[in-house]
Coordinates of N, CA and C in Angstrom, one line a residue:
M23 N 39.5 -26.6 -49.5 CA 37.9 -26.9 -49.7 C 38.0 -28.3 -49.7
G24 N 36.7 -28.9 -48.7 CA 36.7 -30.1 -48.6 C 35.3 -30.7 -48.7
S25 N 34.9 -31.7 -49.1 CA 34.0 -32.3 -49.4 C 33.0 -32.6 -47.7
G26 N 32.1 -32.5 -47.7 CA 31.1 -33.7 -46.4 C 31.5 -34.8 -46.3
S27 N 31.1 -34.8 -44.8 CA 30.8 -36.5 -44.0 C 29.1 -36.3 -44.1
R28 N 28.8 -38.1 -44.3 CA 27.6 -38.1 -44.5 C 26.9 -38.4 -42.9
N29 N 25.9 -38.1 -42.4 CA 25.3 -38.2 -41.3 C 24.6 -39.5 -41.1
A30 N 23.9 -39.5 -39.9 CA 23.1 -40.8 -39.5 C 22.4 -40.9 -40.7
R31 N 21.7 -40.1 -40.7 CA 20.4 -40.3 -41.9 C 20.2 -39.8 -43.0
G32 N 21.6 -40.0 -43.8 CA 22.2 -40.2 -44.9 C 21.9 -39.0 -45.7
Y33 N 22.3 -37.4 -44.4 CA 22.3 -36.0 -45.4 C 23.7 -35.9 -45.1
E34 N 24.1 -35.6 -46.4 CA 25.8 -35.4 -46.6 C 25.8 -33.5 -46.9
F35 N 26.5 -33.5 -45.5 CA 27.4 -32.1 -45.2 C 28.0 -31.8 -46.5
G36 N 27.6 -30.3 -47.4 CA 28.4 -30.0 -48.1 C 29.7 -29.6 -48.0
R37 N 29.8 -28.5 -49.2 CA 31.6 -28.2 -49.5 C 31.9 -27.4 -48.1
T38 N 33.4 -27.2 -47.3 CA 33.4 -26.7 -46.5 C 34.6 -25.6 -47.7
Y39 N 34.7 -24.6 -46.9 CA 35.4 -23.3 -47.3 C 36.4 -22.9 -46.4
V40 N 37.7 -22.2 -46.6 CA 38.6 -22.1 -45.9 C 39.5 -20.6 -45.9
V41 N 39.0 -19.9 -44.9 CA 40.2 -18.0 -45.5 C 41.1 -18.3 -44.2
R42 N 42.3 -18.6 -45.1 CA 43.2 -18.4 -44.5 C 43.6 -16.8 -43.5
P43 N 44.3 -17.3 -42.7 CA 45.0 -15.9 -41.8 C 45.8 -15.0 -42.8
K44 N 45.7 -13.9 -42.9 CA 47.1 -12.8 -43.4 C 47.9 -12.6 -42.6
G45 N 48.1 -12.8 -41.3 CA 49.0 -12.7 -40.4 C 49.0 -13.6 -40.0
K46 N 49.7 -13.3 -38.2 CA 49.9 -14.3 -37.7 C 48.5 -15.2 -36.7
H47 N 48.6 -16.2 -36.9 CA 47.4 -17.4 -36.7 C 47.5 -17.4 -35.6
Q48 N 46.1 -16.6 -34.3 CA 45.8 -16.8 -33.1 C 44.9 -17.7 -32.9
A49 N 43.8 -17.8 -34.0 CA 42.8 -18.0 -33.4 C 41.6 -19.1 -34.7
T50 N 41.3 -20.0 -34.5 CA 40.3 -20.7 -35.7 C 39.1 -20.9 -35.4
L51 N 38.3 -19.8 -36.2 CA 36.7 -20.3 -36.0 C 35.8 -20.5 -37.2
V52 N 34.6 -21.4 -36.3 CA 33.7 -22.1 -37.6 C 33.0 -21.2 -37.8
W53 N 32.4 -20.9 -39.2 CA 31.6 -19.8 -39.1 C 30.0 -20.2 -40.1
L54 N 29.3 -20.6 -39.6 CA 28.0 -21.3 -39.8 C 26.8 -20.2 -40.4
H55 N 26.5 -20.5 -41.6 CA 25.4 -20.0 -42.8 C 24.1 -20.2 -42.1
G56 N 23.2 -19.3 -42.8 CA 21.7 -19.3 -42.2 C 21.0 -20.2 -43.2
L57 N 19.7 -20.5 -43.1 CA 19.0 -21.7 -44.0 C 19.3 -20.9 -45.5
G58 N 19.4 -22.1 -46.0 CA 19.4 -22.1 -47.7 C 20.7 -21.3 -47.8
D59 N 21.4 -21.5 -47.3 CA 23.0 -20.2 -47.8 C 23.6 -21.4 -47.9
N60 N 25.3 -21.0 -48.0 CA 26.3 -22.1 -47.9 C 27.5 -21.0 -47.9
G61 N 28.6 -22.4 -47.1 CA 29.8 -21.9 -47.0 C 30.5 -21.1 -47.7
S62 N 30.2 -20.7 -49.3 CA 30.8 -19.8 -50.0 C 30.6 -18.5 -49.7
S63 N 29.3 -18.6 -49.2 CA 28.9 -16.6 -49.1 C 29.7 -16.9 -47.6
S64 N 29.5 -17.2 -46.8 CA 30.5 -17.0 -45.4 C 31.5 -16.8 -45.3
S65 N 32.2 -17.5 -46.1 CA 33.7 -17.2 -46.5 C 34.2 -16.1 -47.2
Q66 N 33.0 -16.0 -48.1 CA 32.9 -14.2 -48.7 C 32.8 -12.9 -47.5
L67 N 31.9 -12.9 -46.3 CA 31.4 -12.2 -45.5 C 33.0 -11.9 -44.6
M68 N 33.6 -13.1 -44.4 CA 34.6 -13.4 -43.1 C 35.8 -12.8 -43.6
E69 N 36.0 -13.4 -45.0 CA 36.9 -12.6 -45.6 C 37.4 -11.0 -45.9
S70 N 36.0 -10.3 -45.7 CA 35.8 -9.1 -45.7 C 36.2 -8.2 -44.1
L71 N 35.7 -8.8 -43.3 CA 36.2 -8.4 -41.8 C 38.1 -8.2 -42.0
H72 N 38.1 -7.3 -40.6 CA 39.9 -6.8 -40.4 C 40.0 -7.8 -39.7
L73 N 40.6 -9.5 -39.6 CA 41.0 -10.0 -38.7 C 41.7 -11.0 -39.2
P74 N 42.9 -10.4 -38.9 CA 44.1 -10.9 -39.9 C 44.8 -12.5 -38.9
N75 N 44.5 -12.7 -37.9 CA 45.0 -13.3 -37.1 C 44.1 -14.6 -37.2
I76 N 42.5 -14.5 -37.4 CA 41.6 -16.0 -37.2 C 41.9 -16.1 -38.9
K77 N 41.6 -17.7 -38.6 CA 41.4 -19.0 -39.7 C 40.7 -19.0 -39.5
W78 N 39.3 -19.0 -40.9 CA 37.9 -18.9 -40.7 C 38.0 -20.5 -41.5
I79 N 37.0 -21.4 -41.1 CA 35.9 -22.7 -41.7 C 35.1 -22.2 -41.6
C80 N 34.1 -22.4 -43.2 CA 33.1 -22.6 -43.2 C 32.2 -23.3 -44.4
P81 N 31.5 -24.3 -43.2 CA 31.2 -25.2 -43.6 C 30.0 -25.3 -44.5
T82 N 29.4 -26.1 -45.3 CA 27.8 -26.3 -45.9 C 27.0 -27.1 -45.3
A83 N 25.8 -26.6 -44.5 CA 25.1 -27.7 -44.3 C 24.2 -28.4 -44.7
P84 N 24.3 -29.7 -44.7 CA 23.2 -30.7 -45.4 C 22.0 -30.1 -46.3
T85 N 21.5 -30.8 -47.3 CA 20.4 -30.5 -47.8 C 19.1 -31.0 -47.7
R86 N 18.5 -31.0 -46.8 CA 17.3 -31.9 -46.2 C 15.9 -31.0 -46.1
P87 N 14.9 -31.9 -46.0 CA 13.6 -31.2 -45.7 C 13.3 -30.5 -45.0
V88 N 12.9 -29.4 -45.0 CA 12.6 -28.3 -43.5 C 11.0 -28.2 -43.5
S89 N 10.4 -28.3 -42.2 CA 9.3 -28.7 -41.8 C 9.2 -27.1 -41.8
S90 N 9.5 -25.9 -41.8 CA 8.8 -24.5 -41.8 C 8.8 -23.9 -43.1
L91 N 8.8 -24.8 -44.1 CA 8.9 -24.2 -45.2 C 8.1 -25.1 -46.1
G92 N 7.6 -26.6 -45.3 CA 6.3 -26.9 -45.7 C 7.1 -28.3 -46.3
G93 N 8.1 -28.7 -45.8 CA 8.9 -29.9 -46.6 C 9.8 -29.8 -47.3
F94 N 10.1 -28.3 -48.1 CA 10.6 -27.8 -48.8 C 12.2 -28.2 -48.8
T95 N 13.2 -28.7 -49.3 CA 14.6 -28.8 -49.5 C 15.2 -27.8 -49.2
C96 N 16.2 -27.3 -48.7 CA 17.7 -26.7 -48.8 C 18.2 -26.8 -47.8
T97 N 19.7 -26.0 -47.7 CA 20.4 -26.2 -46.8 C 19.8 -25.8 -45.5
A98 N 20.7 -26.8 -44.3 CA 20.0 -26.5 -43.2 C 20.4 -27.4 -42.0
W99 N 21.1 -26.8 -41.2 CA 22.0 -27.6 -39.8 C 20.8 -28.2 -39.1
F100 N 19.7 -28.5 -39.1 CA 18.7 -29.0 -38.7 C 17.5 -28.7 -38.8
D101 N 16.3 -29.9 -38.6 CA 15.1 -29.5 -38.7 C 14.4 -28.4 -38.3
V102 N 13.8 -27.5 -38.6 CA 13.2 -26.6 -37.9 C 11.6 -26.5 -38.2
G103 N 10.6 -26.2 -37.4 CA 9.5 -25.9 -37.4 C 9.3 -24.8 -37.1
E104 N 8.0 -23.9 -36.3 CA 7.8 -23.0 -35.6 C 8.9 -22.6 -34.0
I105 N 9.8 -21.7 -34.6 CA 10.5 -21.4 -33.5 C 9.5 -20.9 -32.3
S106 N 9.3 -21.6 -31.1 CA 8.7 -21.2 -29.9 C 9.2 -22.0 -28.5
E107 N 8.6 -20.8 -27.6 CA 9.0 -21.5 -26.2 C 9.6 -22.7 -26.0
D108 N 8.6 -23.4 -26.3 CA 8.6 -25.2 -26.0 C 8.4 -25.8 -27.6
G109 N 9.2 -25.1 -28.5 CA 8.8 -25.8 -30.0 C 9.4 -27.4 -29.8
H110 N 9.5 -27.9 -30.6 CA 9.8 -29.5 -30.0 C 11.5 -29.3 -31.0
D111 N 12.5 -29.6 -30.6 CA 13.8 -29.3 -31.1 C 14.5 -30.3 -31.9
D112 N 15.1 -30.5 -32.9 CA 15.6 -31.8 -33.6 C 16.8 -32.0 -33.0
M113 N 16.5 -32.4 -31.8 CA 17.8 -33.0 -30.9 C 18.9 -33.8 -32.1
E114 N 18.4 -34.5 -32.8 CA 19.4 -35.4 -33.7 C 20.1 -34.5 -34.4
G115 N 19.1 -33.8 -35.3 CA 20.0 -32.7 -36.2 C 21.0 -32.0 -35.9
L116 N 20.6 -31.4 -34.4 CA 21.2 -30.2 -33.5 C 22.6 -31.0 -33.2
D117 N 23.1 -32.6 -32.6 CA 23.6 -32.9 -32.5 C 24.9 -33.2 -33.5
E118 N 24.1 -34.0 -34.9 CA 24.8 -34.5 -35.7 C 25.4 -33.2 -36.5
S119 N 25.3 -31.9 -36.3 CA 25.8 -30.6 -37.1 C 26.6 -30.6 -35.8
A120 N 26.5 -30.4 -34.8 CA 27.4 -30.3 -33.3 C 28.7 -30.5 -33.7
S121 N 28.3 -31.9 -33.7 CA 29.4 -32.7 -34.2 C 30.5 -32.8 -35.2
H122 N 29.7 -32.6 -36.4 CA 30.3 -32.5 -37.6 C 31.2 -31.3 -37.8
I123 N 30.7 -30.0 -36.7 CA 31.5 -28.5 -36.3 C 32.6 -28.7 -35.3
A124 N 32.5 -30.0 -34.2 CA 33.8 -30.1 -33.8 C 34.9 -30.8 -34.3
N125 N 34.1 -31.6 -35.4 CA 35.5 -32.2 -36.1 C 36.4 -31.5 -36.6
L126 N 35.6 -30.4 -37.3 CA 36.6 -29.7 -37.9 C 37.3 -28.6 -37.5
L127 N 37.5 -28.3 -35.9 CA 38.3 -28.0 -35.1 C 38.9 -29.2 -34.4
C128 N 38.7 -30.2 -34.5 CA 39.9 -31.1 -33.9 C 41.4 -31.1 -34.0
S129 N 41.0 -30.9 -35.1 CA 42.8 -31.0 -36.1 C 43.4 -29.4 -35.6
E130 N 43.1 -28.7 -35.1 CA 43.8 -27.7 -34.7 C 45.1 -27.3 -33.5
P131 N 46.2 -26.8 -34.0 CA 47.2 -27.2 -32.9 C 46.6 -26.7 -31.6
A132 N 47.6 -27.1 -30.9 CA 47.1 -26.7 -28.9 C 47.1 -25.3 -28.3
D133 N 48.1 -24.4 -29.2 CA 48.1 -23.0 -29.1 C 47.3 -22.4 -29.5
I134 N 46.1 -23.0 -30.4 CA 45.4 -21.9 -31.3 C 44.0 -21.8 -30.4
K135 N 43.5 -20.6 -30.3 CA 42.2 -20.5 -29.7 C 41.3 -20.9 -30.6
V136 N 39.7 -21.7 -30.0 CA 38.8 -22.0 -31.3 C 37.7 -21.5 -30.9
G137 N 37.1 -21.1 -31.7 CA 35.9 -20.5 -31.6 C 34.4 -21.0 -32.6
I138 N 33.1 -20.9 -32.2 CA 32.5 -21.0 -33.4 C 31.1 -19.8 -33.7
G139 N 30.9 -19.2 -34.3 CA 29.8 -18.4 -34.9 C 28.9 -18.5 -36.0
G140 N 27.6 -17.9 -35.9 CA 27.0 -18.4 -36.8 C 25.6 -17.1 -36.8
F141 N 25.0 -17.0 -38.4 CA 23.9 -16.3 -38.4 C 22.6 -17.0 -38.4
S142 N 21.7 -16.4 -38.2 CA 20.0 -17.4 -37.8 C 20.8 -18.6 -37.2
M143 N 20.1 -20.2 -38.0 CA 19.9 -20.9 -37.8 C 21.2 -21.3 -37.5
G144 N 22.1 -20.9 -38.0 CA 24.3 -20.9 -38.2 C 24.3 -20.7 -36.2
A145 N 23.6 -19.4 -36.4 CA 23.5 -18.8 -34.8 C 23.0 -19.8 -33.7
A146 N 21.9 -20.8 -33.6 CA 21.2 -21.3 -33.2 C 22.0 -23.2 -32.9
I147 N 23.0 -23.1 -33.8 CA 23.8 -24.6 -33.7 C 25.5 -23.8 -33.1
S148 N 25.9 -22.7 -32.8 CA 26.7 -21.9 -32.2 C 26.3 -21.5 -31.0
L149 N 25.2 -21.3 -30.9 CA 25.0 -21.6 -29.5 C 24.5 -22.5 -28.7
Y150 N 24.1 -23.8 -29.2 CA 23.8 -25.1 -28.9 C 25.1 -25.3 -28.9
S151 N 26.0 -25.3 -29.3 CA 27.3 -25.7 -29.1 C 28.0 -25.3 -27.8
A152 N 27.4 -24.3 -27.3 CA 28.4 -23.5 -26.2 C 27.5 -24.5 -24.8
T153 N 26.4 -24.6 -25.3 CA 25.9 -25.4 -24.0 C 26.3 -26.8 -24.0
C154 N 26.8 -27.6 -25.3 CA 27.1 -29.2 -25.3 C 28.7 -28.7 -24.6
Y155 N 29.6 -27.5 -24.9 CA 31.1 -27.3 -24.3 C 30.9 -27.5 -22.8
A156 N 30.0 -26.5 -22.5 CA 29.6 -26.1 -20.7 C 29.0 -27.7 -19.9
L157 N 28.6 -28.6 -20.3 CA 28.3 -29.4 -20.0 C 28.9 -30.9 -20.4
G158 N 30.2 -30.8 -21.3 CA 31.0 -31.7 -21.7 C 30.5 -33.0 -22.2
R159 N 29.1 -32.6 -22.8 CA 28.6 -33.5 -23.6 C 27.3 -33.4 -25.0
Y160 N 26.8 -33.8 -25.8 CA 25.8 -33.3 -26.7 C 24.6 -34.2 -26.1
G161 N 23.6 -33.9 -26.7 CA 22.6 -34.4 -26.1 C 22.4 -35.7 -26.5
T162 N 23.0 -36.3 -27.2 CA 23.1 -38.1 -27.0 C 23.8 -38.3 -25.8
G163 N 24.7 -37.4 -25.7 CA 25.3 -37.9 -24.4 C 27.1 -38.4 -24.0
H164 N 27.1 -38.4 -26.0 CA 28.8 -38.3 -26.3 C 29.2 -37.1 -26.0
S165 N 30.7 -37.5 -25.3 CA 31.7 -36.6 -24.9 C 31.8 -35.3 -25.9
Y166 N 31.8 -34.5 -25.5 CA 32.1 -33.1 -26.6 C 33.6 -32.6 -26.2
P167 N 34.4 -32.4 -27.4 CA 35.9 -32.8 -27.6 C 36.2 -31.6 -27.6
I168 N 35.7 -30.4 -27.8 CA 36.6 -29.1 -28.1 C 36.7 -28.1 -26.9
N169 N 37.3 -27.3 -26.7 CA 37.8 -26.4 -25.9 C 37.3 -25.1 -26.3
L170 N 35.9 -24.9 -26.2 CA 35.5 -23.3 -26.7 C 36.2 -22.2 -26.3
R171 N 36.3 -21.1 -26.8 CA 36.6 -20.0 -26.4 C 36.3 -18.6 -26.8
A172 N 35.3 -18.6 -27.2 CA 34.3 -17.8 -28.3 C 33.5 -18.1 -28.9
V173 N 31.9 -17.7 -28.6 CA 30.6 -18.0 -29.4 C 29.8 -16.9 -29.7
V174 N 29.6 -17.1 -31.2 CA 29.0 -15.6 -31.6 C 27.7 -16.0 -32.2
G175 N 26.6 -15.5 -31.8 CA 25.5 -15.6 -32.3 C 24.3 -14.3 -33.1
L176 N 24.4 -14.5 -33.9 CA 23.8 -13.0 -34.8 C 22.5 -14.1 -35.5
S177 N 21.5 -12.9 -34.9 CA 19.7 -12.8 -35.7 C 19.8 -14.3 -35.2
G178 N 19.7 -14.9 -34.2 CA 19.7 -17.0 -33.7 C 18.5 -16.9 -32.5
W179 N 18.8 -18.0 -32.4 CA 18.2 -18.2 -30.6 C 18.6 -19.5 -30.0
L180 N 18.8 -19.8 -28.8 CA 19.1 -21.0 -28.3 C 18.2 -22.3 -28.5
P181 N 18.2 -23.4 -29.1 CA 17.6 -24.4 -29.1 C 17.4 -25.2 -27.6
G182 N 16.3 -25.2 -27.2 CA 16.3 -25.8 -25.8 C 16.8 -24.8 -24.7
W183 N 16.3 -23.6 -24.8 CA 16.9 -22.5 -23.5 C 16.2 -22.4 -22.4
K184 N 14.7 -23.0 -22.7 CA 13.7 -23.5 -20.8 C 14.7 -24.1 -20.3
S185 N 15.2 -25.2 -21.0 CA 15.5 -26.0 -19.7 C 17.3 -26.3 -19.5
I186 N 18.1 -24.9 -19.9 CA 19.6 -24.7 -19.8 C 20.2 -25.2 -18.7
R187 N 19.2 -24.0 -17.8 CA 19.5 -23.7 -16.7 C 19.7 -24.9 -15.4
N188 N 18.6 -25.7 -15.5 CA 18.6 -27.0 -14.5 C 19.5 -27.7 -15.0
K189 N 20.2 -27.8 -15.9 CA 21.4 -28.9 -16.7 C 22.8 -28.3 -16.0
I190 N 22.8 -27.0 -16.3 CA 23.8 -26.7 -15.9 C 24.3 -26.5 -14.6
E191 N 23.3 -26.5 -13.5 CA 23.1 -26.2 -12.1 C 23.6 -27.2 -11.5
C192 N 23.0 -28.5 -12.1 CA 23.2 -29.8 -11.4 C 24.9 -30.1 -11.5
S193 N 25.9 -29.3 -12.1 CA 27.4 -29.7 -12.2 C 28.4 -28.8 -11.7
Y194 N 29.1 -28.6 -11.3 CA 30.0 -27.5 -10.7 C 30.7 -27.3 -12.3
E195 N 31.5 -28.8 -12.6 CA 31.9 -28.4 -14.2 C 31.4 -27.9 -14.9
A196 N 30.0 -28.3 -15.3 CA 29.7 -27.4 -16.4 C 29.6 -26.2 -15.9
A197 N 29.0 -25.5 -14.4 CA 28.9 -24.5 -14.1 C 30.4 -23.7 -14.3
R198 N 31.6 -24.2 -14.0 CA 32.6 -23.5 -14.1 C 33.0 -23.3 -15.7
R199 N 32.7 -24.1 -16.6 CA 32.9 -24.0 -17.9 C 32.3 -22.9 -18.3
A200 N 30.7 -22.7 -18.1 CA 29.4 -22.2 -18.4 C 30.2 -20.5 -18.5
S201 N 30.8 -20.5 -17.0 CA 31.2 -19.0 -16.4 C 32.6 -18.3 -17.1
S202 N 33.7 -19.4 -17.9 CA 34.5 -18.9 -18.2 C 34.4 -18.6 -20.0
L203 N 32.9 -19.2 -20.5 CA 32.8 -18.9 -21.8 C 32.6 -17.6 -22.5
P204 N 33.4 -16.9 -23.3 CA 32.8 -15.6 -23.7 C 31.8 -15.8 -24.8
I205 N 30.7 -15.2 -24.8 CA 29.6 -15.3 -25.9 C 29.2 -13.7 -25.9
I206 N 28.8 -13.4 -27.7 CA 28.0 -12.1 -27.8 C 26.7 -13.1 -29.2
V207 N 25.9 -12.1 -28.2 CA 24.6 -12.4 -29.0 C 23.8 -11.4 -29.3
T208 N 24.0 -11.1 -31.2 CA 23.0 -9.8 -31.1 C 21.7 -10.4 -32.4
H209 N 20.6 -8.9 -32.2 CA 19.4 -9.2 -32.8 C 18.8 -8.1 -33.4
G210 N 18.7 -8.0 -34.5 CA 17.6 -6.8 -35.0 C 16.6 -7.0 -34.3
I211 N 16.1 -5.8 -33.5 CA 14.5 -5.4 -33.1 C 14.1 -5.4 -34.4
A212 N 13.6 -4.8 -35.5 CA 12.5 -5.5 -36.4 C 12.9 -6.6 -37.2
D213 N 13.6 -7.8 -36.4 CA 13.7 -8.9 -36.9 C 12.3 -9.4 -37.3
D214 N 12.2 -9.9 -38.8 CA 10.5 -10.5 -38.8 C 10.6 -12.1 -39.2
V215 N 11.9 -12.6 -39.3 CA 12.5 -14.3 -39.0 C 12.2 -14.9 -38.0
V216 N 13.4 -14.6 -37.3 CA 13.2 -14.8 -36.1 C 12.9 -13.6 -34.7
P217 N 11.9 -13.5 -34.8 CA 11.2 -12.5 -34.0 C 12.3 -12.0 -32.3
Y218 N 12.9 -10.8 -32.2 CA 13.5 -10.1 -31.4 C 13.7 -11.1 -29.9
R219 N 12.6 -11.3 -29.8 CA 12.2 -11.7 -28.0 C 13.0 -12.9 -28.4
F220 N 13.0 -13.8 -29.2 CA 14.0 -15.2 -29.1 C 15.2 -14.7 -28.7
G221 N 15.9 -14.3 -29.5 CA 17.3 -13.7 -29.3 C 17.5 -12.8 -27.9
E222 N 16.4 -12.1 -27.7 CA 16.6 -11.4 -26.0 C 16.7 -12.6 -24.9
K223 N 15.6 -13.8 -25.3 CA 14.9 -14.6 -24.6 C 16.3 -15.6 -24.0
S224 N 17.4 -15.9 -25.1 CA 17.9 -16.7 -25.2 C 19.5 -16.4 -24.8
A225 N 19.7 -15.1 -24.8 CA 20.7 -14.4 -24.3 C 20.6 -14.4 -22.9
Q226 N 19.0 -14.2 -21.9 CA 18.8 -14.0 -20.7 C 18.8 -15.0 -20.2
S227 N 18.7 -16.4 -21.4 CA 18.6 -17.6 -20.3 C 20.0 -18.0 -20.5
L228 N 20.9 -17.9 -21.0 CA 22.5 -18.2 -20.9 C 23.2 -17.4 -19.7
G229 N 22.8 -16.0 -19.6 CA 23.6 -15.3 -18.8 C 22.8 -16.1 -17.0
M230 N 21.3 -16.3 -17.1 CA 20.7 -16.9 -16.0 C 21.3 -18.2 -15.3
A231 N 21.8 -19.1 -16.5 CA 22.4 -20.6 -16.5 C 23.8 -20.3 -15.8
G232 N 24.3 -19.4 -16.1 CA 25.5 -18.9 -15.5 C 26.8 -18.9 -16.4
F233 N 26.2 -18.6 -17.4 CA 27.2 -18.0 -19.0 C 27.2 -16.7 -18.6
R234 N 28.1 -16.4 -17.7 CA 28.3 -15.0 -16.7 C 28.8 -14.0 -18.0
Q235 N 29.6 -14.2 -18.9 CA 30.3 -13.5 -20.4 C 29.3 -13.4 -21.1
T236 N 28.3 -13.8 -21.1 CA 27.3 -13.8 -22.3 C 26.8 -11.7 -22.7
V237 N 27.0 -11.3 -23.3 CA 26.8 -10.0 -24.2 C 25.6 -10.2 -25.0
F238 N 24.8 -9.3 -24.4 CA 23.8 -8.8 -25.4 C 23.8 -7.8 -26.4
K239 N 23.3 -7.4 -27.6 CA 23.5 -6.3 -28.2 C 22.4 -5.9 -29.1
P240 N 21.3 -5.7 -29.0 CA 20.0 -5.3 -30.1 C 20.4 -4.3 -31.2
Y241 N 20.1 -4.2 -32.3 CA 20.3 -3.3 -33.1 C 18.9 -2.6 -33.5
Q242 N 18.6 -1.9 -33.4 CA 17.1 -0.6 -34.1 C 17.1 -0.8 -35.1
G243 N 15.8 -0.9 -35.7 CA 15.4 -0.8 -36.8 C 16.1 -1.8 -37.6
L244 N 17.4 -3.3 -37.7 CA 17.5 -4.2 -38.0 C 16.7 -4.8 -37.9
G245 N 16.7 -5.4 -39.8 CA 16.0 -6.6 -39.8 C 16.5 -7.9 -39.6
H246 N 16.4 -9.0 -40.8 CA 17.1 -10.4 -40.3 C 18.3 -10.6 -41.6
Y247 N 19.4 -9.2 -41.3 CA 20.3 -9.5 -41.8 C 21.5 -9.0 -40.8
T248 N 22.6 -8.5 -41.5 CA 23.6 -8.3 -40.8 C 24.1 -6.7 -41.4
V249 N 24.3 -5.8 -40.7 CA 25.3 -4.6 -41.1 C 26.3 -4.5 -40.3
P250 N 27.1 -3.4 -41.1 CA 28.7 -3.2 -40.8 C 28.8 -2.6 -39.7
K251 N 27.9 -1.6 -38.9 CA 28.1 -1.6 -37.7 C 28.1 -2.5 -36.9
E252 N 27.2 -3.6 -36.8 CA 27.0 -5.0 -36.0 C 28.5 -5.8 -36.4
M253 N 29.0 -6.0 -37.7 CA 29.5 -7.0 -37.9 C 31.5 -6.3 -37.2
D254 N 31.4 -4.8 -37.2 CA 32.8 -4.1 -36.6 C 32.6 -4.5 -34.6
E255 N 31.4 -4.7 -34.5 CA 31.4 -4.6 -33.1 C 31.7 -6.1 -32.5
V256 N 31.4 -7.7 -33.7 CA 31.9 -8.5 -33.3 C 33.6 -9.0 -33.8
V257 N 33.8 -7.6 -34.9 CA 35.1 -8.1 -34.8 C 36.1 -7.2 -33.5
H258 N 35.6 -6.3 -33.1 CA 36.1 -5.3 -31.8 C 35.8 -6.9 -30.8
W259 N 34.7 -7.2 -30.4 CA 35.0 -8.4 -29.4 C 35.9 -9.5 -29.5
L260 N 35.5 -9.6 -31.0 CA 36.5 -11.1 -31.2 C 38.1 -10.7 -30.6
T261 N 38.4 -9.4 -31.2 CA 39.8 -9.4 -31.0 C 40.4 -9.1 -29.2
T262 N 39.1 -8.4 -28.3 CA 39.5 -8.2 -27.3 C 39.2 -9.6 -26.5
R263 N 38.2 -10.1 -26.7 CA 38.3 -11.4 -26.3 C 39.1 -12.6 -26.5
L264 N 39.6 -12.8 -27.8 CA 40.8 -13.8 -28.2 C 42.5 -13.5 -28.0
G265 N 42.2 -12.0 -27.1 CA 43.3 -10.9 -27.4 C 44.3 -11.3 -28.7
L266 N 43.6 -10.8 -29.7 CA 44.3 -11.3 -31.3 C 45.3 -9.7 -31.6
E267 N 46.3 -10.1 -32.3 CA 47.4 -8.7 -32.0 C 47.1 -8.0 -33.2
G268 N 46.2 -8.3 -34.1 CA 45.9 -7.3 -35.0 C 46.8 -7.7 -36.5
S269 N 47.3 -6.3 -37.1 CA 48.5 -6.5 -38.0 C 49.9 -6.0 -38.1
R270 N 49.6 -5.8 -36.7 CA 50.9 -5.4 -35.8 C 52.2 -5.9 -36.5

């Protein structure tokens, strides 16, 4: 466990929890919790999955006022108002969290595959990180340091999904990186917190922007939470995409 770093606006990232691999270490993934949650509950969820080759790093977001909650403070990766097609995105908050997460992966050995996953607002940061990886830079223009190999987004959305295609199409390198990155996006059709259409639209936007290995999985009757069937699919997808040995 580690304590957090402070970002430019003085919000401090909370505690980071690590789940060690039970088998041969082949991959390291950062898992990002949803609004108001913490890294401890992420680590419990990840511990319950049958993925012995993955080391999980589960950070805790800073505690900050959140516009959609009328300024109420809770753990949040960035400030969010109403999610909409052209909603104003807190780019500063997105970049600060994406950078904090990239720093957590920077010291992994070269032969270890790295990825990012998350739920809800954590999924938004995961998908935003995917776009930073493809573009080679954060929204601020600073270079993105991580070679991502897998991205998972459950019940979330991609901030800035309307403009991503134009940005990727401008650069051969960005298009190449986008096409090589496996992404899985899942969403419950009955989600009443982050409406289903935002997950679907985000996955479509990624696909149209050149993220050709984007898989979208809708779940009938699922609200804003995860279910074992969905997590089993994520486990299978990660095992296949990252070439994990399992417990052989």
